[in-house]
Amino acid sequence: MAVRPGLWPALLGIVLAAWLRGSGAQQSATVANPVPGAIPDLLPHFLVEPEDVYIVKNKPVLLVCKAVPATQIFFKCNGEWVRQVDHVIERSTDGSSGLPTMEVRINVSRQQVEKVFGLEEYWCQCVAWSSSGTTKSQKAYIRIAYLRKNFEQEPLAKEVSLEQGIVLPCRPPEGIPPAEVEWLRNEDLVDPSLDPNVYITREHSLVVRQARLADTANYTCVAKNIVARRRSASAAVIVYVDGSWSPWSKWSACGLDCTHWRSRECSDPAPRNGGEECQGTDLDTRNCTSDLCVHTASGPEDVALYVGLIAVAVCLVLLLLVLILVYCRKKEGLDSDVADSSILTSGFQPVSIKPSKADNPHLLTIQPDLSTTTTTYQGSLCPRQDGPSPKFQLTNGHLLSPLGGGRHTLHHSSPTSEAEEFVSRLSTQNYFRSLPRGTSNMTYGTFNFLGGRLMIPNTGISLLIPPDAIPRGKIYEIYLTLHKPEDVRLPLAGCQTLLSPIVSCGPPGVLLTRPVILAMDHCGEPSPDSWSLRLKKQSCEGSWEDVLHLGEEAPSHLYYCQLEASACYVFTEQLGRFALVGEALSVAAAKRLKLLLFAPVACTSLEYNIRVYCLHDTHDALKEVVQLEKQLGGQLIQEPRVLHFKDSYHNLRLSIHDVPSSLWKSKLLVSYQEIPFYHIWNGTQQYLHCTFTLERVSPSTSDLACKLWVWQVEGDGQSFSINFNITKDTRFAELLALESEGGVPALVGPSAFKIPFLIRQKIISSLDPPCSRGADWRTLAQKLHLDSHLSFFASKPSPTAMILNLWEARHFPNGNLSQLAAAVAGLGQPDAGLFTVSEAEC
C-alpha cells in the first residue's frame, strides 16, 4: 500500500511511541503518539536549547527545551530516553504564526551523573516532532563542579633590589570549571588595568616589570569558581635598596694639626628594607700645605688650644688603661679558679681537690690518679638518670668475665660543691649562652676527651663522640638540632628529593682528632640502580654543597656514610648542618611513606573528621604528627601502613567507600581527593594530609564501618578497613606512645658507651696489628657485616676503633654486648686473658 510521503514522520512517531510503551522496564522513556498536524511542510525549530551546566554540591540542575511547531518533545540522556513522568510539559500557540509551541523541562541529579562518572561525559539533548518530521537539539553536557584544596604551585617569598623584575608563579588547584585567578597585595585586589607596571600571564603568574618600594607587601594567589574560593599561602616580597654615597662636601679649613677634611653621607639613596650599607669611609682627611699650617698655627691663643687638646688626650688614655685593667681583673677571676684543665676530666676519674694556696681557698688543684684500685668514676658535667647505675656484665668468650670474678659498677656521684660552682660559672659565659635552649628538637652537653653521646628522643637522631675525638685539654659544649624543612631553604634541583631530616651539630669549626658519627633516619628505598644519593652540608656562607656521593667515597675523605635500610651513619670530622638528598635514576626509585589515620577522641557534634597523614617513614616525622594530634585531641584509629611512592610524576589519591548510608553521610563532593606529586616528592612540606568529613544521621550513632583507599596512580596502594566505635574504641591509641630512647639526651664519658673503656682499649690494641692468621680487625669487620668499608677503616690510625664506634652508634642503647663478645672471642686470639681486666686497672 502506498503511503503519502508527508505522513512518514507521523507514522514513525506512532511506531516509536508504541515500541516505547511495549518495552516496559527495559526502556527508560515513553513517547506519546504525535498528532499529525495540518502543516505538513514545517520541521520543528528550537527556540530554546539545553546548555552546558554544572552541578554544584548536591543541587540538581534544570534543562529546558522549547520548539515550534512541535507536537512532542522528549529528552534523551547518554543515549537513553528519559521517562515521560520526569518531563514537565507546557503547550501553547505562537502568537504571530499560530503554530503549536511546546516547552519541556527536566531535572538532572548528581546521582545520575555519578553513575557514569569516569566512563564518559554525561550529556542530554532534545528530540522534537511535528507532522513534517523530527529535529534534534544540541547536546548539553552536565558536569559535577569542584575545586580541590591544594594549589599545584604556590608563590614563594622573594627579596629583590629596586627596579628588578618580580615573577610570582601560581598554578591554581584542579577544578571544574577551571578556576579563575586573581591576586591580592596586602589583601587588596591587584588590578593590572590600573597599574601598567603589573600584569598577569596566561599561566596566572603575577609579573612586576620594575620593582618599587611600594611593591613590598604580602602577595596571595586566589583561585575561585562556582564551587569555592581558595587562597594560597602568602608570599612576602621585600624590595630593598642598596645604599649609595652622596657627593663629597668641600674641604674644611686647615686645622691646628695641619690637616683638613671632607665628608659624605650614605644617603643617595640611603639603604632601605635590608639593603647593603655603603662601602668605604664617610670621612676623608689630608695634610694642609706648609704655608697654611704655619699661618693657621700662629698666635698665643693657638698655643693654649694645643695645651688643652694634649691634656684631654692624656685623660682619655688614662681612662682607657683603667678600663683595660678592670677587664683583665674580671677575666682573671674566672681563669684563676682553675689551675689545671683536667678539672673537666673529674667526671670520669678519681680526683683530689684541695686548696693550693692559703690566700685563695677557691683555687683548685686537680690530681688525677689512674693507678688507684677504686672502681668508682666520680663527678658528672651533665645530669644523669635517677635510679641504679648502669652495669656491664659479659657471660661468655674472652669477654665473659672482663673484670675478674665479680660485677663492677660505674658509679656516677655528684662532684664536690667547688666543682659544681666552677661548672655553673663556666656555663654562664657568653659562648654557651649563644646556643639555643628550651626546645624538644635540640639537645646539648659539655664534653672532653672521654667523649659521649647526644640524642634527640623519639627522632632516631644521635651524635656519637668517640673517646679521643676531642683533643686532651679541650672542653667543648656541643649541640644537636633537628630543623623543620620550612625553616631551612634547601635547594633541590631536577629530580632531587629530601630523604632525611635536616640536622645540625656544632659549633662548626671546632677541632676534632677523630670522626664523630651522626645517625639519622631516611625514607629512601636504597638501590644503586634507582638512586643517586648525596650528603649535603651547608657552608658558612649559607650555600649547600655536595660533600659526599654515596658509592663513590674516597677512603681519605673527610666524610663517610654507612647506609642501611632505614638509617644512615655519617662519619665526619667537621661539624655542621647536614641532609641526605636522593636523585631518582629511574621510575623505580621509591620513597617510603607512612600512612596514619587519626580521628577525634571525643565527638560532640554530628560531623566526624578522619585525617589521613602521608609522611616520610622516619621517626622525626612521626613524632611531629603525634605531638600535633595530641594538641588537636586526636587518636589513632588504624595501624600505620607503609606505601612506596615512586618517581612517576603521578599524584597520590585518597578515597572513602562503603559508608553505611543509613547511619552516615559523606560530605566529600568528588569521588576522591588528591595530593600533587611534587608536594610529596620534594620532601619539604610537613603534615601532608587529607580530611574526610562524615556526618552522623543521628547523635546516637557511634559505630563506623567503611573502607579507605590510598594509592598512587599506576603505583602502590594501601586499603584500610575501618570498623570501630567512635565513643569507646581506643585499641590503637598505644601504638604511637612516644617512649624515651636510652634515658637522658646527653650522656658524658663511660655511661655513653656499651663497651667498657678499658675493654675497648684492649680490643683495639689486640686487633689493630695485622695478623697472618686473619685474627685482626678485618675479620671482625666481616663478622659484623661491615667488610664493604675495609678501605675506609684501613685509612684511619685505628681501624678497630672505627668499627667499635660504628657498632656503638648502631646498637645504643639496646645492643647485645654478648653478641659482640662472641664475635671478638671467635677471632682465635692466642691469649686467653686478652680481654680480662684487673681490679687495679679499673
Coordinates of N, CA and C in Angstrom, one line a residue, residues 177-321:
P177 N 34.3 24.0 36.8 CA 35.0 24.6 35.7 C 36.4 25.1 36.2
P178 N 37.3 25.3 35.3 CA 38.7 25.7 35.7 C 38.6 27.0 36.5
A179 N 39.4 27.1 37.5 CA 39.4 28.3 38.4 C 39.9 29.5 37.7
E180 N 39.3 30.6 38.1 CA 39.8 31.9 37.7 C 40.8 32.4 38.8
V181 N 41.8 33.1 38.4 CA 42.8 33.5 39.4 C 42.9 35.0 39.5
E182 N 43.0 35.5 40.7 CA 43.2 36.9 41.0 C 44.3 37.0 42.1
W183 N 44.9 38.2 42.2 CA 46.0 38.4 43.1 C 45.6 39.4 44.1
L184 N 46.1 39.2 45.4 CA 45.9 40.2 46.4 C 47.2 40.7 46.9
R185 N 47.3 42.0 47.1 CA 48.5 42.7 47.6 C 48.1 43.3 49.0
N186 N 48.6 42.7 50.0 CA 48.2 43.1 51.4 C 46.6 43.1 51.5
E187 N 46.0 42.0 50.9 CA 44.5 41.8 51.0 C 43.8 42.8 50.0
D188 N 44.5 43.6 49.3 CA 43.8 44.5 48.3 C 44.0 43.9 46.9
L189 N 42.9 43.9 46.1 CA 42.9 43.3 44.8 C 43.9 44.0 43.9
V190 N 44.8 43.2 43.2 CA 45.7 43.8 42.2 C 45.0 43.9 40.9
D191 N 44.9 45.1 40.4 CA 44.2 45.4 39.1 C 45.2 45.9 38.0
P192 N 45.6 45.0 37.1 CA 46.6 45.4 36.1 C 46.1 46.6 35.2
S193 N 44.8 46.8 35.1 CA 44.3 47.9 34.3 C 44.5 49.2 35.0
L194 N 44.8 49.2 36.3 CA 45.1 50.5 37.0 C 46.5 50.7 37.2
D195 N 47.4 49.7 37.0 CA 48.8 49.8 37.3 C 49.5 49.1 36.1
P196 N 50.0 49.9 35.1 CA 50.7 49.4 34.0 C 52.0 48.7 34.3
N197 N 52.5 48.8 35.5 CA 53.7 48.1 35.9 C 53.5 46.7 36.3
V198 N 52.2 46.2 36.3 CA 51.9 44.9 36.7 C 51.0 44.2 35.7
Y199 N 51.3 42.9 35.4 CA 50.3 42.2 34.6 C 50.3 40.7 35.0
I200 N 49.3 40.0 34.6 CA 49.1 38.6 35.0 C 49.2 37.8 33.7
T201 N 50.1 36.7 33.7 CA 50.3 35.9 32.5 C 49.1 34.9 32.3
R202 N 49.2 34.3 31.1 CA 48.2 33.2 30.9 C 48.3 32.1 31.8
E203 N 49.5 31.9 32.3 CA 49.7 30.8 33.3 C 49.5 31.3 34.7
H204 N 48.9 32.5 34.9 CA 48.4 33.0 36.2 C 49.5 33.6 37.0
S205 N 50.7 33.7 36.5 CA 51.8 34.3 37.3 C 51.7 35.8 37.3
L206 N 52.0 36.4 38.5 CA 52.0 37.8 38.6 C 53.3 38.4 38.3
V207 N 53.4 39.3 37.4 CA 54.7 39.9 37.0 C 54.7 41.4 37.3
V208 N 55.8 41.8 38.0 CA 56.0 43.2 38.2 C 57.2 43.6 37.4
R209 N 57.0 44.5 36.4 CA 58.1 44.8 35.5 C 59.3 45.4 36.2
Q210 N 59.1 46.4 37.0 CA 60.2 47.0 37.7 C 59.8 47.2 39.2
A211 N 60.5 46.6 40.1 CA 60.1 46.6 41.5 C 60.2 48.0 42.1
R212 N 59.2 48.5 42.8 CA 59.2 49.7 43.5 C 59.2 49.5 45.0
L213 N 59.5 50.5 45.8 CA 59.4 50.3 47.3 C 58.0 50.0 47.7
A214 N 57.0 50.5 47.0 CA 55.6 50.3 47.3 C 55.2 48.9 47.0
D215 N 56.0 48.1 46.2 CA 55.7 46.7 45.9 C 56.1 45.8 47.1
T216 N 56.7 46.3 48.1 CA 57.0 45.5 49.3 C 55.7 45.2 50.0
A217 N 55.3 43.9 50.0 CA 54.0 43.5 50.5 C 53.9 42.0 50.6
N218 N 52.8 41.5 51.2 CA 52.4 40.1 51.2 C 51.5 39.8 50.0
Y219 N 51.8 38.9 49.1 CA 51.0 38.6 47.9 C 50.4 37.2 48.1
T220 N 49.1 37.2 47.7 CA 48.3 36.0 47.8 C 47.6 35.7 46.5
C221 N 47.7 34.4 46.1 CA 47.0 34.0 44.9 C 45.7 33.4 45.3
V222 N 44.6 33.9 44.6 CA 43.3 33.4 44.9 C 42.7 32.8 43.7
A223 N 42.2 31.5 43.9 CA 41.5 30.8 42.8 C 40.1 30.6 43.2
K224 N 39.2 30.8 42.2 CA 37.8 30.6 42.5 C 37.0 30.1 41.3
N225 N 36.0 29.4 41.6 CA 35.0 29.0 40.6 C 33.6 29.0 41.2
I226 N 32.6 28.4 40.6 CA 31.3 28.4 41.1 C 31.1 27.6 42.4
V227 N 32.1 26.8 42.7 CA 32.0 25.9 43.9 C 32.6 26.6 45.1
A228 N 33.8 27.1 45.0 CA 34.6 27.6 46.2 C 35.6 28.6 45.8
R229 N 36.2 29.2 46.8 CA 37.3 30.2 46.7 C 38.4 29.7 47.5
R230 N 39.6 29.5 46.9 CA 40.8 29.1 47.6 C 41.9 30.2 47.6
R231 N 42.6 30.2 48.8 CA 43.7 31.1 48.9 C 45.0 30.4 49.1
S232 N 46.1 30.8 48.4 CA 47.4 30.2 48.6 C 48.0 30.8 49.8
A233 N 49.1 30.2 50.2 CA 49.9 30.8 51.3 C 50.5 32.1 50.8
S234 N 50.5 33.1 51.7 CA 51.0 34.4 51.3 C 52.5 34.4 51.1
A235 N 53.0 35.1 50.1 CA 54.4 35.2 49.8 C 54.9 36.6 50.1
A236 N 55.8 36.8 51.0 CA 56.4 38.1 51.4 C 57.4 38.5 50.3
V237 N 57.2 39.7 49.7 CA 58.1 40.3 48.7 C 58.7 41.5 49.4
I238 N 60.0 41.5 49.5 CA 60.7 42.7 50.0 C 61.6 43.3 48.9
V239 N 61.3 44.6 48.7 CA 62.1 45.3 47.7 C 63.1 46.2 48.5
Y240 N 64.4 45.9 48.3 CA 65.4 46.6 49.1 C 66.2 47.5 48.2
V241 N 66.8 48.5 48.9 CA 67.6 49.5 48.2 C 69.0 49.5 48.8
D242 N 70.0 49.2 48.0 CA 71.4 49.3 48.4 C 71.8 50.8 48.6
G243 N 72.5 51.1 49.6 CA 72.9 52.5 49.9 C 74.0 52.9 48.9
S244 N 74.0 54.3 48.6 CA 75.0 54.9 47.7 C 75.4 56.2 48.3
W245 N 76.7 56.5 48.1 CA 77.3 57.8 48.7 C 76.8 59.0 48.0
S246 N 76.6 60.0 48.8 CA 76.3 61.4 48.3 C 77.7 62.0 47.8
P247 N 77.7 63.1 47.0 CA 78.9 63.7 46.6 C 79.7 64.2 47.9
W248 N 81.0 64.3 47.7 CA 81.9 64.8 48.8 C 81.6 66.2 49.1
S249 N 81.6 66.6 50.3 CA 81.5 68.0 50.7 C 82.8 68.8 50.3
K250 N 82.8 70.1 50.5 CA 84.0 70.9 50.2 C 85.0 70.6 51.4
W251 N 86.3 70.8 51.0 CA 87.3 70.7 52.1 C 87.1 71.7 53.2
S252 N 87.4 71.3 54.4 CA 87.3 72.2 55.5 C 88.5 73.1 55.6
A253 N 88.5 74.1 56.4 CA 89.6 74.9 56.7 C 90.7 74.1 57.4
C254 N 92.0 74.6 57.2 CA 93.1 73.8 57.8 C 93.0 73.9 59.3
G255 N 93.2 72.8 60.0 CA 93.1 72.8 61.4 C 94.4 72.9 62.1
L256 N 94.4 72.8 63.5 CA 95.6 73.0 64.3 C 96.6 71.9 64.0
D257 N 96.1 70.7 63.6 CA 97.0 69.6 63.3 C 97.5 69.6 61.9
C258 N 97.3 70.7 61.2 CA 97.8 70.8 59.8 C 97.1 69.9 58.9
T259 N 95.8 69.5 59.2 CA 95.0 68.7 58.3 C 93.7 69.4 58.0
H260 N 93.1 69.0 56.9 CA 91.7 69.4 56.7 C 90.9 68.2 56.2
W261 N 89.6 68.3 56.2 CA 88.8 67.1 55.9 C 87.6 67.4 55.0
R262 N 87.0 66.4 54.5 CA 85.7 66.5 53.8 C 84.9 65.2 54.1
S263 N 83.6 65.3 54.0 CA 82.7 64.2 54.4 C 81.7 63.9 53.3
R264 N 81.0 62.8 53.4 CA 79.9 62.4 52.6 C 79.0 61.5 53.4
E265 N 77.8 61.3 52.9 CA 76.8 60.5 53.6 C 76.2 59.4 52.7
C266 N 75.9 58.3 53.4 CA 75.2 57.2 52.6 C 73.7 57.4 52.5
S267 N 73.4 58.4 51.6 CA 72.0 58.9 51.5 C 71.6 59.1 50.1
D268 N 72.3 58.6 49.1 CA 72.0 58.9 47.7 C 71.9 57.6 46.9
P269 N 70.9 56.7 47.2 CA 69.9 56.7 48.2 C 70.4 56.1 49.5
A270 N 69.7 56.3 50.6 CA 70.0 55.6 51.8 C 69.5 54.1 51.7
P271 N 70.2 53.1 52.4 CA 69.7 51.7 52.3 C 68.3 51.6 52.9
R272 N 67.5 50.8 52.3 CA 66.2 50.6 52.7 C 65.9 49.1 52.7
N273 N 65.0 48.6 53.6 CA 64.5 47.3 53.7 C 65.6 46.2 53.7
G274 N 66.7 46.4 54.4 CA 67.7 45.4 54.5 C 68.8 45.5 53.4
G275 N 68.8 46.6 52.6 CA 69.8 46.8 51.6 C 71.2 47.0 52.2
E276 N 72.2 46.8 51.3 CA 73.6 46.9 51.8 C 74.0 48.3 52.1
E277 N 74.8 48.5 53.2 CA 75.3 49.8 53.5 C 76.4 50.2 52.5
C278 N 76.7 51.4 52.5 CA 77.7 51.9 51.5 C 79.1 51.3 52.0
Q279 N 79.9 51.0 51.0 CA 81.2 50.5 51.3 C 82.2 51.7 51.2
G280 N 83.1 51.7 52.2 CA 84.1 52.8 52.3 C 83.9 53.7 53.4
T281 N 84.7 54.8 53.5 CA 84.6 55.7 54.6 C 83.8 56.9 54.3
D282 N 83.2 57.5 55.3 CA 82.4 58.7 55.1 C 83.2 60.0 55.4
L283 N 84.5 59.8 55.8 CA 85.4 61.0 56.1 C 86.7 60.8 55.5
D284 N 87.2 61.9 54.9 CA 88.5 61.9 54.2 C 89.3 63.0 54.7
T285 N 90.5 62.8 55.1 CA 91.4 63.8 55.7 C 92.7 63.9 54.9
R286 N 93.3 65.1 54.8 CA 94.6 65.3 54.2 C 95.4 66.3 54.9
N287 N 96.7 66.3 54.7 CA 97.6 67.3 55.3 C 97.4 68.6 54.5
C288 N 97.4 69.7 55.3 CA 97.4 71.0 54.6 C 98.8 71.3 54.1
T289 N 98.9 72.3 53.2 CA 100.2 72.8 52.7 C 100.9 73.5 53.9
S290 N 102.2 73.5 53.8 CA 103.0 74.1 54.9 C 102.7 75.5 55.2
D291 N 102.4 76.3 54.2 CA 102.1 77.7 54.4 C 100.8 77.9 55.2
L292 N 99.8 77.1 54.8 CA 98.5 77.2 55.5 C 98.7 76.8 57.0
C293 N 99.5 75.8 57.2 CA 99.7 75.3 58.5 C 100.4 76.3 59.4
V294 N 101.5 76.9 58.9 CA 102.2 77.9 59.7 C 101.3 79.1 60.0
H295 N 100.6 79.5 58.9 CA 99.7 80.7 59.1 C 98.6 80.4 60.1
T296 N 98.1 79.2 60.1 CA 97.0 79.0 61.0 C 97.4 78.8 62.4
A297 N 98.6 78.3 62.6 CA 99.1 77.9 64.0 C 99.7 79.1 64.7
S298 N 99.8 80.3 64.1 CA 100.5 81.4 64.7 C 99.5 82.0 65.7
G299 N 100.1 82.6 66.8 CA 99.3 83.3 67.8 C 99.3 82.6 69.2
P300 N 99.3 83.4 70.3 CA 99.3 82.8 71.6 C 98.1 82.0 71.9
E301 N 96.9 82.4 71.4 CA 95.7 81.7 71.7 C 95.7 80.3 71.2
D302 N 96.5 80.1 70.0 CA 96.6 78.7 69.5 C 97.4 77.8 70.4
V303 N 98.4 78.4 71.0 CA 99.3 77.6 71.9 C 98.4 77.0 73.1
A304 N 97.6 77.9 73.6 CA 96.7 77.5 74.7 C 95.8 76.3 74.3
L305 N 95.3 76.5 73.0 CA 94.4 75.4 72.5 C 95.1 74.1 72.4
Y306 N 96.4 74.2 71.9 CA 97.2 72.9 71.8 C 97.3 72.3 73.2
V307 N 97.7 73.1 74.2 CA 97.8 72.5 75.5 C 96.6 71.8 76.0
G308 N 95.4 72.4 75.8 CA 94.2 71.8 76.2 C 93.9 70.5 75.5
L309 N 94.1 70.5 74.2 CA 93.9 69.2 73.5 C 94.8 68.1 74.0
I310 N 96.1 68.5 74.3 CA 97.0 67.4 74.8 C 96.5 66.9 76.2
A311 N 96.0 67.8 77.0 CA 95.5 67.4 78.3 C 94.3 66.4 78.2
V312 N 93.4 66.7 77.3 CA 92.3 65.8 77.0 C 92.7 64.5 76.6
A313 N 93.7 64.5 75.6 CA 94.2 63.2 75.1 C 94.8 62.3 76.2
V314 N 95.6 63.0 77.1 CA 96.2 62.2 78.2 C 95.1 61.6 79.1
C315 N 94.1 62.4 79.4 CA 93.0 61.9 80.3 C 92.3 60.7 79.6
L316 N 92.0 60.7 78.3 CA 91.4 59.6 77.6 C 92.3 58.4 77.6
V317 N 93.6 58.5 77.5 CA 94.5 57.4 77.5 C 94.5 56.7 78.9
L318 N 94.5 57.6 80.0 CA 94.5 57.0 81.3 C 93.2 56.3 81.6
L319 N 92.0 56.9 81.1 CA 90.7 56.2 81.3 C 90.7 54.8 80.6
L320 N 91.3 54.8 79.4 CA 91.3 53.6 78.6 C 92.2 52.5 79.3
L321 N 93.3 52.9 79.9 CA 94.1 52.0 80.7 C 93.4 51.4 81.9

